[in-house]
mmCIF file of C-alpha atoms in Angstrom:
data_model
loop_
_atom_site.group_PDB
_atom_site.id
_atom_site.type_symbol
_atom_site.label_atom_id
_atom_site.label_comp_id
_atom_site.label_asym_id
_atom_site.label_seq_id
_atom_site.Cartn_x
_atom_site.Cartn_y
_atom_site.Cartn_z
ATOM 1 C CA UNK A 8 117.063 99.373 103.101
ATOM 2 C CA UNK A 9 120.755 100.594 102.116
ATOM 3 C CA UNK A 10 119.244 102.927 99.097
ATOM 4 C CA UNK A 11 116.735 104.354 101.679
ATOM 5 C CA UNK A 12 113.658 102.923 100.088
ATOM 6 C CA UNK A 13 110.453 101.579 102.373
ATOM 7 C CA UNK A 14 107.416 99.553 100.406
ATOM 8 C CA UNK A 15 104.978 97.698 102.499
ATOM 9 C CA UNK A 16 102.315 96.281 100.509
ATOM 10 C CA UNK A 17 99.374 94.396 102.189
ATOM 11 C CA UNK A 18 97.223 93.413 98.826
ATOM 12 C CA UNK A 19 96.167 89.998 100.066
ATOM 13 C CA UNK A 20 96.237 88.409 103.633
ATOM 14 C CA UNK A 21 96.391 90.393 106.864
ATOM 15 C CA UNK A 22 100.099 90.209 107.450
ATOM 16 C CA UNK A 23 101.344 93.816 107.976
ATOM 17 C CA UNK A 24 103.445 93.766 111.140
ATOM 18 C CA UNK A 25 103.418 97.029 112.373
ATOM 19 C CA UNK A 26 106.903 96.278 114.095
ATOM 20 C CA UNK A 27 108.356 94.999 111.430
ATOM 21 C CA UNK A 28 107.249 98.048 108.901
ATOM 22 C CA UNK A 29 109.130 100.672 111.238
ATOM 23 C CA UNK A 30 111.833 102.759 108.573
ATOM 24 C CA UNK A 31 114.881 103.310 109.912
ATOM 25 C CA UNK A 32 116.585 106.335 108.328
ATOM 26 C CA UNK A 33 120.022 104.826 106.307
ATOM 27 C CA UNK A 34 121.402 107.949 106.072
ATOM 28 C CA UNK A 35 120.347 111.955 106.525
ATOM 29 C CA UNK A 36 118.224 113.445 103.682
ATOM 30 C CA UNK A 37 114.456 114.776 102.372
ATOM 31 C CA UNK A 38 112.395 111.180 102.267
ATOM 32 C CA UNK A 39 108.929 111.154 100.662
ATOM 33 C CA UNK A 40 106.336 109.302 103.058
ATOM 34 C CA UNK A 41 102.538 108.460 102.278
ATOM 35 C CA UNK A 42 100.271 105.344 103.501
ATOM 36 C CA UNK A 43 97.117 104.578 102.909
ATOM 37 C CA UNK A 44 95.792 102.855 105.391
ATOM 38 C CA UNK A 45 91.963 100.924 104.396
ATOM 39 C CA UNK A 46 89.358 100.663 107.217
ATOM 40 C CA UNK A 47 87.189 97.374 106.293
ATOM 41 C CA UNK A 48 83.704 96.867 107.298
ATOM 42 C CA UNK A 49 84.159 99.119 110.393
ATOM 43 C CA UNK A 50 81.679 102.023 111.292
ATOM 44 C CA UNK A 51 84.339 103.215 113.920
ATOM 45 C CA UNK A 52 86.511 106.431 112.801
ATOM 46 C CA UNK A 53 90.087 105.641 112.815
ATOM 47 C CA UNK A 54 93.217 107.872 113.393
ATOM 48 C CA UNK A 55 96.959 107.052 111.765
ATOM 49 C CA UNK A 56 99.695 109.109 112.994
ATOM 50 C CA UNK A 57 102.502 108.827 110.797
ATOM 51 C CA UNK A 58 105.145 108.832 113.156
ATOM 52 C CA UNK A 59 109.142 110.146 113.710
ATOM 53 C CA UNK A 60 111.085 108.839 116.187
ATOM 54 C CA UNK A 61 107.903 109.195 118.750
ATOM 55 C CA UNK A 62 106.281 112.547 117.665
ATOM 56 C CA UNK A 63 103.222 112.575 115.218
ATOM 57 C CA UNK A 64 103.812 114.463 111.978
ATOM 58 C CA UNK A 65 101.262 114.158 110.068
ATOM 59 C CA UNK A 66 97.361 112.469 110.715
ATOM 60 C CA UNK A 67 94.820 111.017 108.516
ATOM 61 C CA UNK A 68 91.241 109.463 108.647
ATOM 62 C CA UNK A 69 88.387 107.593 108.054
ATOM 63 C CA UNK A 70 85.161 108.051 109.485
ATOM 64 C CA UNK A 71 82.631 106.919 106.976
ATOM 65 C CA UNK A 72 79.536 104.875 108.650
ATOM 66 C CA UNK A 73 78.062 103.284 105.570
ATOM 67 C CA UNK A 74 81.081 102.191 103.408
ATOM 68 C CA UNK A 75 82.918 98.969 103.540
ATOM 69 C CA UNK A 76 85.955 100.154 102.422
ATOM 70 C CA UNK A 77 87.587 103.677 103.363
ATOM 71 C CA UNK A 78 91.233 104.784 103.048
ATOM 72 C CA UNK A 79 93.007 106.869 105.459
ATOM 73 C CA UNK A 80 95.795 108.825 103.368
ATOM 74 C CA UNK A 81 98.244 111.592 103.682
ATOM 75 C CA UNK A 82 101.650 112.147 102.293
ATOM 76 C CA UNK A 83 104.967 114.168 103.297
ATOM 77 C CA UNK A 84 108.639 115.188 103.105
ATOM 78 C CA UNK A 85 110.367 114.445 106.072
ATOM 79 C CA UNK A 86 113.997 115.882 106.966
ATOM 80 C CA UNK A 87 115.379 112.668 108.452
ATOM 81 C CA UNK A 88 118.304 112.307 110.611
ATOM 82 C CA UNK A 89 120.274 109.034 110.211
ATOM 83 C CA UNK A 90 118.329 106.624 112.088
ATOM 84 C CA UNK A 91 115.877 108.367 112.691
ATOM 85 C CA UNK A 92 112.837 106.040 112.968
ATOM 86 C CA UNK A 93 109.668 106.766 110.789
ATOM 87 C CA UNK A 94 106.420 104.644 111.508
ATOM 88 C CA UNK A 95 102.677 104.283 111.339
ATOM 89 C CA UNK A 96 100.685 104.455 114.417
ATOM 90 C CA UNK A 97 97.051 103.595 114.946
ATOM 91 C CA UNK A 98 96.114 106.304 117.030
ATOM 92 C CA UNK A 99 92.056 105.935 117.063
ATOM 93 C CA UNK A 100 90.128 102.773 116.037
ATOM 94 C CA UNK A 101 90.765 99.940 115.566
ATOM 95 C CA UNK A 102 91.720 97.592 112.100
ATOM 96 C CA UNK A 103 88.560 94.831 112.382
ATOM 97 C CA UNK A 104 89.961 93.936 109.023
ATOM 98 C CA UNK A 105 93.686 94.161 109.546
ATOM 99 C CA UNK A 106 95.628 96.212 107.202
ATOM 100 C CA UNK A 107 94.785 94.413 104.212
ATOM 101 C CA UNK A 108 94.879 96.421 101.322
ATOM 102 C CA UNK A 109 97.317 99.176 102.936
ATOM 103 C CA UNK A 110 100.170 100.685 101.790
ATOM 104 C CA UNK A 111 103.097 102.647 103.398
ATOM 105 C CA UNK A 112 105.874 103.887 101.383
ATOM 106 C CA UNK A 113 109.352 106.012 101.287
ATOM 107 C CA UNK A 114 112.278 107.027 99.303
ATOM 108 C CA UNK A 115 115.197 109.144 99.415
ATOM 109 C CA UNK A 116 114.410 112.073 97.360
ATOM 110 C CA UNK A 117 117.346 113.434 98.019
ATOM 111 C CA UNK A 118 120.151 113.252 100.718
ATOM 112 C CA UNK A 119 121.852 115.864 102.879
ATOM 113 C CA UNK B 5 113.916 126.403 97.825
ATOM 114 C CA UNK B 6 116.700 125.752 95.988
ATOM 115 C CA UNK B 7 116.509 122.755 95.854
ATOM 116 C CA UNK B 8 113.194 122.712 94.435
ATOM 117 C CA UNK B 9 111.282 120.824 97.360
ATOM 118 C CA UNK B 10 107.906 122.180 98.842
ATOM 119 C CA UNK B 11 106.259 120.722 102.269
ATOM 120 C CA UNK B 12 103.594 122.674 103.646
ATOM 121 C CA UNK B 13 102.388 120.946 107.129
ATOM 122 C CA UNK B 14 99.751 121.658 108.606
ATOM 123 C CA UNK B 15 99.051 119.110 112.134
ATOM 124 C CA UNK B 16 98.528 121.248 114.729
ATOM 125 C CA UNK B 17 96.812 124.711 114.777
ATOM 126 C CA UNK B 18 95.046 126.107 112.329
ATOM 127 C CA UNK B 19 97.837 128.128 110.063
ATOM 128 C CA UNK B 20 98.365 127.219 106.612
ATOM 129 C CA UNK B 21 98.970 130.700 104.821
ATOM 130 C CA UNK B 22 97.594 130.038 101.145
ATOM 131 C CA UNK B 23 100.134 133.132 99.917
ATOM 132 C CA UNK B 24 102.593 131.403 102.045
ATOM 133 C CA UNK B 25 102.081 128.042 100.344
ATOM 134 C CA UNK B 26 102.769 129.149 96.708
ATOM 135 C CA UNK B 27 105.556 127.295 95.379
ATOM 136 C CA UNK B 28 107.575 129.074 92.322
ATOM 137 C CA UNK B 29 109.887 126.830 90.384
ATOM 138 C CA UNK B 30 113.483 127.391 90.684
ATOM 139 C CA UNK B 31 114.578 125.550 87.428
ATOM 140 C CA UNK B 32 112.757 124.088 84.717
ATOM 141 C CA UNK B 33 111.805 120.427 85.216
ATOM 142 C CA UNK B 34 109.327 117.549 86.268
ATOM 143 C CA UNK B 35 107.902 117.883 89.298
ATOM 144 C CA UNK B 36 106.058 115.441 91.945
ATOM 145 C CA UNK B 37 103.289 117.152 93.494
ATOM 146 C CA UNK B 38 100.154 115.807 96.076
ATOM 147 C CA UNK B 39 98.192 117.051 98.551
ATOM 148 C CA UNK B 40 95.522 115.873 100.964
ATOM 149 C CA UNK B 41 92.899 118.801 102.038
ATOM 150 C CA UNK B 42 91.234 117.747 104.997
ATOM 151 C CA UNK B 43 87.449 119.130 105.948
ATOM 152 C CA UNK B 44 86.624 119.032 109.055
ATOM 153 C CA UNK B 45 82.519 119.360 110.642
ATOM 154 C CA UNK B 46 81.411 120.552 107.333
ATOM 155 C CA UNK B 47 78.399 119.147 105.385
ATOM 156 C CA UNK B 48 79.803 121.364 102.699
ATOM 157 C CA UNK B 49 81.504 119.792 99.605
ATOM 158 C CA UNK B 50 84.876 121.420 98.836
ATOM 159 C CA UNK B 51 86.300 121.087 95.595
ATOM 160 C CA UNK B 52 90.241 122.166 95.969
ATOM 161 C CA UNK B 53 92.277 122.793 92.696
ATOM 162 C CA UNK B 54 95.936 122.664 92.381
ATOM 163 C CA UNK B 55 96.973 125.850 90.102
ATOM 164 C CA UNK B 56 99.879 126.189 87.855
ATOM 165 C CA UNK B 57 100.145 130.185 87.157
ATOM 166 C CA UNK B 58 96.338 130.693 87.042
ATOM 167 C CA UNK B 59 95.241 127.381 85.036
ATOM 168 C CA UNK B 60 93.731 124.832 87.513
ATOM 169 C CA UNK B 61 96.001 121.473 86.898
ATOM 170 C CA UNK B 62 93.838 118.723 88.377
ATOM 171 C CA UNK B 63 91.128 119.263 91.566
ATOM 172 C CA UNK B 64 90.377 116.672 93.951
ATOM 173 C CA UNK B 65 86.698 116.602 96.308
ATOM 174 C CA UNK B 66 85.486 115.708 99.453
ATOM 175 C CA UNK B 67 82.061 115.782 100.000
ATOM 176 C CA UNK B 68 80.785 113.384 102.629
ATOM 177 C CA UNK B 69 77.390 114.501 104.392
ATOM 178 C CA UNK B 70 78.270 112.377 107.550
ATOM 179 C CA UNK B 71 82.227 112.400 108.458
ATOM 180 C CA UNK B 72 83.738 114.501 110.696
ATOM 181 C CA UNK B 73 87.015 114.327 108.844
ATOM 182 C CA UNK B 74 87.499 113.652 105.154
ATOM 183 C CA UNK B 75 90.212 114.796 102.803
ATOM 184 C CA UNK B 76 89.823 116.085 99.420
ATOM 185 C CA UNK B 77 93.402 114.006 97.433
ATOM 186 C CA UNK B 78 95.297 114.098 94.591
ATOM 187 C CA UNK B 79 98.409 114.791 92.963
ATOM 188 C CA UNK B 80 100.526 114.825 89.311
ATOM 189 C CA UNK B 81 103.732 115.232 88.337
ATOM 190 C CA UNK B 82 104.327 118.632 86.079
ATOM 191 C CA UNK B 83 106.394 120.004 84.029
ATOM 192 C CA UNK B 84 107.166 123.122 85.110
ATOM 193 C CA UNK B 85 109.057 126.100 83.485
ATOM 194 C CA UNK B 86 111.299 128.154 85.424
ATOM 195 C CA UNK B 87 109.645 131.061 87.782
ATOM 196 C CA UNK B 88 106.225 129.115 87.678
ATOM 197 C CA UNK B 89 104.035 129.062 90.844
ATOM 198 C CA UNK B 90 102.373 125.816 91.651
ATOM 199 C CA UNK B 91 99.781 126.594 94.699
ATOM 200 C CA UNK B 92 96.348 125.585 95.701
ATOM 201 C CA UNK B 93 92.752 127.049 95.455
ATOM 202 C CA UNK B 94 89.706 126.215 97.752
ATOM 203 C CA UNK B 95 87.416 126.486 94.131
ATOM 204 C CA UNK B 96 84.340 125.437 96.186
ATOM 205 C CA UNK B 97 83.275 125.406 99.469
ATOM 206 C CA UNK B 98 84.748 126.587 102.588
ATOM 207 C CA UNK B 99 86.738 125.202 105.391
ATOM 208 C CA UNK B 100 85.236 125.737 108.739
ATOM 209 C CA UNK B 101 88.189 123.837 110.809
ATOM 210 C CA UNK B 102 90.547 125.458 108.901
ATOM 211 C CA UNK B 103 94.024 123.900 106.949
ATOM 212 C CA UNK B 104 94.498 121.876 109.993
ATOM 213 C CA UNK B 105 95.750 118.224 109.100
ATOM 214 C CA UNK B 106 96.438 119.410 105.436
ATOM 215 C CA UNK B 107 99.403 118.696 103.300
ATOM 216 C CA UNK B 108 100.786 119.906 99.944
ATOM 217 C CA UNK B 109 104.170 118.082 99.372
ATOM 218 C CA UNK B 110 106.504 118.563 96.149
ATOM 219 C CA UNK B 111 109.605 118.093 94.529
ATOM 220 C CA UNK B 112 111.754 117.752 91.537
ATOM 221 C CA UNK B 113 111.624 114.442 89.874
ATOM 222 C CA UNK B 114 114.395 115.734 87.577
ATOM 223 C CA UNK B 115 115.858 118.745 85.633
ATOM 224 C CA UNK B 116 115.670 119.282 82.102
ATOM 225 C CA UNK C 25 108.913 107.452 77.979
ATOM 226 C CA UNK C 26 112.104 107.705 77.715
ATOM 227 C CA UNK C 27 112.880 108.993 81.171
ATOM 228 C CA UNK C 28 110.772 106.772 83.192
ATOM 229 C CA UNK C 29 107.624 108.985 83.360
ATOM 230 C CA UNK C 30 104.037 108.079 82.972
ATOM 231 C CA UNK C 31 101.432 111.039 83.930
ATOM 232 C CA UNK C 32 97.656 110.718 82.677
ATOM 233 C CA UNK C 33 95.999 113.580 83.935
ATOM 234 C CA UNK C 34 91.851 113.815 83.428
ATOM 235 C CA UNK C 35 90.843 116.756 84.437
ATOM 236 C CA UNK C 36 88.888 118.466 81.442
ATOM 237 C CA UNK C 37 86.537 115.959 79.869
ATOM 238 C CA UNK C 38 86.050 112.549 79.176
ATOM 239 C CA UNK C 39 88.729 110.867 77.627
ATOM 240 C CA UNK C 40 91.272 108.554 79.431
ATOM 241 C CA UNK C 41 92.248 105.531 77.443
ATOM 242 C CA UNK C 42 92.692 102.861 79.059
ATOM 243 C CA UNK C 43 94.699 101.016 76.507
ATOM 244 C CA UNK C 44 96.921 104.253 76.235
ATOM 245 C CA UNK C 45 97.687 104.556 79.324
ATOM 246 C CA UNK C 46 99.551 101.360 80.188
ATOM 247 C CA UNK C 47 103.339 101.869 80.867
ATOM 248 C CA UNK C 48 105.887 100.169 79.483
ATOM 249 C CA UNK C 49 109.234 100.510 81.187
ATOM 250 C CA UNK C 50 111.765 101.502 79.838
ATOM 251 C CA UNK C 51 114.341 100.129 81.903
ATOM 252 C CA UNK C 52 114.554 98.120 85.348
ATOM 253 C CA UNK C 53 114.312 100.018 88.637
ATOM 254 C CA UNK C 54 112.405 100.979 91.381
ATOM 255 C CA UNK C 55 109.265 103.236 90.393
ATOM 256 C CA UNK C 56 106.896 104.910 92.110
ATOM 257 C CA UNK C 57 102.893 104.770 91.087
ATOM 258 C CA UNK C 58 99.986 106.490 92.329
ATOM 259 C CA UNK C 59 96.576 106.947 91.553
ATOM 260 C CA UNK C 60 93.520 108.552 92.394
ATOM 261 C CA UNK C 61 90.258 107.804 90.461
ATOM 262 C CA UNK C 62 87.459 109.635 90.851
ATOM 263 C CA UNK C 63 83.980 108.415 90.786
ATOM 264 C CA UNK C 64 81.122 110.521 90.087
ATOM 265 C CA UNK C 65 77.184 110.334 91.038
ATOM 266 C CA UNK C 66 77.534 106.430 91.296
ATOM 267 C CA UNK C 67 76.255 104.525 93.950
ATOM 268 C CA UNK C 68 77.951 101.701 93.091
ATOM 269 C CA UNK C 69 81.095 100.540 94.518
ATOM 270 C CA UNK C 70 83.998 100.849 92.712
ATOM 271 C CA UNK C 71 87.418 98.529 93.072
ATOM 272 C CA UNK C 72 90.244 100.153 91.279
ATOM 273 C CA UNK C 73 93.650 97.652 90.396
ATOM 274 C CA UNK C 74 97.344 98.768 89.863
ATOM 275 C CA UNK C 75 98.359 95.844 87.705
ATOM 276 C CA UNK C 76 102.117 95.116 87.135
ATOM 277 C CA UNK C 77 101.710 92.681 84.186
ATOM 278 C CA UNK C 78 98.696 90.739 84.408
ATOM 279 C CA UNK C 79 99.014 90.554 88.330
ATOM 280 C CA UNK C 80 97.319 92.921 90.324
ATOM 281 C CA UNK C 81 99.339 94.774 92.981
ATOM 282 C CA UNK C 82 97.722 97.011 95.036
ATOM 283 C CA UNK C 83 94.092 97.943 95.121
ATOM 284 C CA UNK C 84 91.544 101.229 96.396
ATOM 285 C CA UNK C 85 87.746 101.608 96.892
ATOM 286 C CA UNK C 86 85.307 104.133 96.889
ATOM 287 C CA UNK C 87 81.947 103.006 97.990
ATOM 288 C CA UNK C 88 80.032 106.194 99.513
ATOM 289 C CA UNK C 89 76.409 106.312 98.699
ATOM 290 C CA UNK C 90 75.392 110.041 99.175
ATOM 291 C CA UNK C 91 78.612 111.775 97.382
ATOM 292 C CA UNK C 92 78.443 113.309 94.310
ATOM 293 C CA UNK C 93 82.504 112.653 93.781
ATOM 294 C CA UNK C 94 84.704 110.186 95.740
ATOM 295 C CA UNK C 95 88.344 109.145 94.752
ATOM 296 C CA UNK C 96 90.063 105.353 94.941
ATOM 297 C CA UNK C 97 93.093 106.396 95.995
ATOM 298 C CA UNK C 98 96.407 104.165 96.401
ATOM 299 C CA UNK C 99 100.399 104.417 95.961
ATOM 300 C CA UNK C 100 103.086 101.850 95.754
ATOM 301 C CA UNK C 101 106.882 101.613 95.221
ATOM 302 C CA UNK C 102 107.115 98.664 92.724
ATOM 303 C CA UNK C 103 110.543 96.789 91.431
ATOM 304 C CA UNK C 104 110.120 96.964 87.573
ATOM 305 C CA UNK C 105 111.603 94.617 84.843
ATOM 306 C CA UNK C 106 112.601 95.914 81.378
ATOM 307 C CA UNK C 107 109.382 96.288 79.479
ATOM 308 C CA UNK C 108 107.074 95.640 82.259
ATOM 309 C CA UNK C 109 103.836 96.726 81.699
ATOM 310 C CA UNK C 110 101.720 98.888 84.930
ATOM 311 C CA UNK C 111 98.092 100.252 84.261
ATOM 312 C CA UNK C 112 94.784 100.521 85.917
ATOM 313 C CA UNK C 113 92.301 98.018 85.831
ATOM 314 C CA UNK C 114 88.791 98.611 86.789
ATOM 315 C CA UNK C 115 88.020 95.486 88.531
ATOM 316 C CA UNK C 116 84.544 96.061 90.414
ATOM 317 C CA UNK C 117 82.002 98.889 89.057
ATOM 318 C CA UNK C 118 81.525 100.894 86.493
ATOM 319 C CA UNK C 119 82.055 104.964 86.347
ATOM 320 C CA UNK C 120 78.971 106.041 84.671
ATOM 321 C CA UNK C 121 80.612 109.768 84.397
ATOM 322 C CA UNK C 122 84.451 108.677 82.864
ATOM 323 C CA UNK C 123 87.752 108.878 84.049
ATOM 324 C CA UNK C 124 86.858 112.707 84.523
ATOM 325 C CA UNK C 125 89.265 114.194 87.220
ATOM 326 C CA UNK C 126 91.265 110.981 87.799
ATOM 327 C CA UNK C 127 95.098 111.061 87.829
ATOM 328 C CA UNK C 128 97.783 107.764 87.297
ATOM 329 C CA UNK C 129 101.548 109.180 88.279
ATOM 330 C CA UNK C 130 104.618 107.521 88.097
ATOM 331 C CA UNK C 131 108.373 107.878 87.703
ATOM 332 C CA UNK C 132 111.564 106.211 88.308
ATOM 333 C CA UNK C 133 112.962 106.710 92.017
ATOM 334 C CA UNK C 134 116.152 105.060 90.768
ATOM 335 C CA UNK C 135 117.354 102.346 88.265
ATOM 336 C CA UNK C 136 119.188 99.009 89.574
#
């Protein structure tokens, strides 16, 4: 996490630990943020708050009744204090499927 | 600007100002950009295009009868000459809820 | 290719190759990848694969039944090896209209 990079990849299994995928800023800078968070044979709408430190910043959802698969996605720069914390959140829903087949991921564009 | 980074956010309220949003190039380079139009209570398909000068780039949809949210997605990276202006256009469609919960995000990949 | 960059864009007509559009990388680092596929008047569901090698990596969907254009969206940070090959794979469907519209970004965030 030194070079200020956050991948979490959930192709196969149902292992992303929402704990565990929590960025913690390495130093202050612009970071680049997106997820994409897939709703699995669900007909509920979700919300995902990507969060910093405990505010929402940005939202995204999924709603559809008839698919099987649906992502939630949104993207954005962040101005990020060192250790600042930078998160997803589940704000509406709920996963039936887990997060299989989500993404979340951020880089240092540049630093401050 | 300088440094050649856009973020317009748009989570709460309703104020995303299009002429705001334009982005002009302050060097000649590659840029990163995306976005992720969100259309809210609207059986209406939008069709949004991301503009470079007047020439639409690439255009993303969202067109779901059913959903109450659903975002219209995309994004490139550009080379852009100094001075250019990188925006958005709602080509088709309207939307009734507003910018709210839209994003356009960019940055310089690097100079040349 | 020199610089790291891959950027097929689809916007006006018919023709993305796959076979062109594999990239080869030019030197070991971490890169950033995103996609967004668009499928049009298809009721079929499609399953879209970022392969790194022969090993897929991250996947999307886009399974509506009523939309006239839906994207399989997904983005990833990946570790690349010298000459590593990343493309899109179309592993489930078929999109009866082409790659019309669909975009495949990526660049180097930094080399190791």
């Amino acid at each position: 996490m030194d070079c200020g990079l956050l991948n979490v990849l959930v192709n196969i299994g149902n292992h992303f630990d929402l704990k565990a995928s929590v960025f913690q800023a390495p130093r202050r800078g612009i970071y680049s943020f997106s997820f994409h968070v897939v709703k699995v044979y669900n007909r509920q709408t979700i919300q995902v708050n990507l969060m910093q430190n405990d505010y929402p910043v940005i939202s995204a959802f999924a709603g559809d009744q008839d698919v099987t698969r649906e992502a939630a996605s949104n993207g954005v720069l962040l101005m990020v204090e060192r250790e600042d914390r930078v998160y997803l959140k589940l704000e509406r829903g709920t996963l039936m499927g887990g997060w299989k087949y989500s993404t979340f991921s951020g880089f240092l564009v540049f630093p401050l």
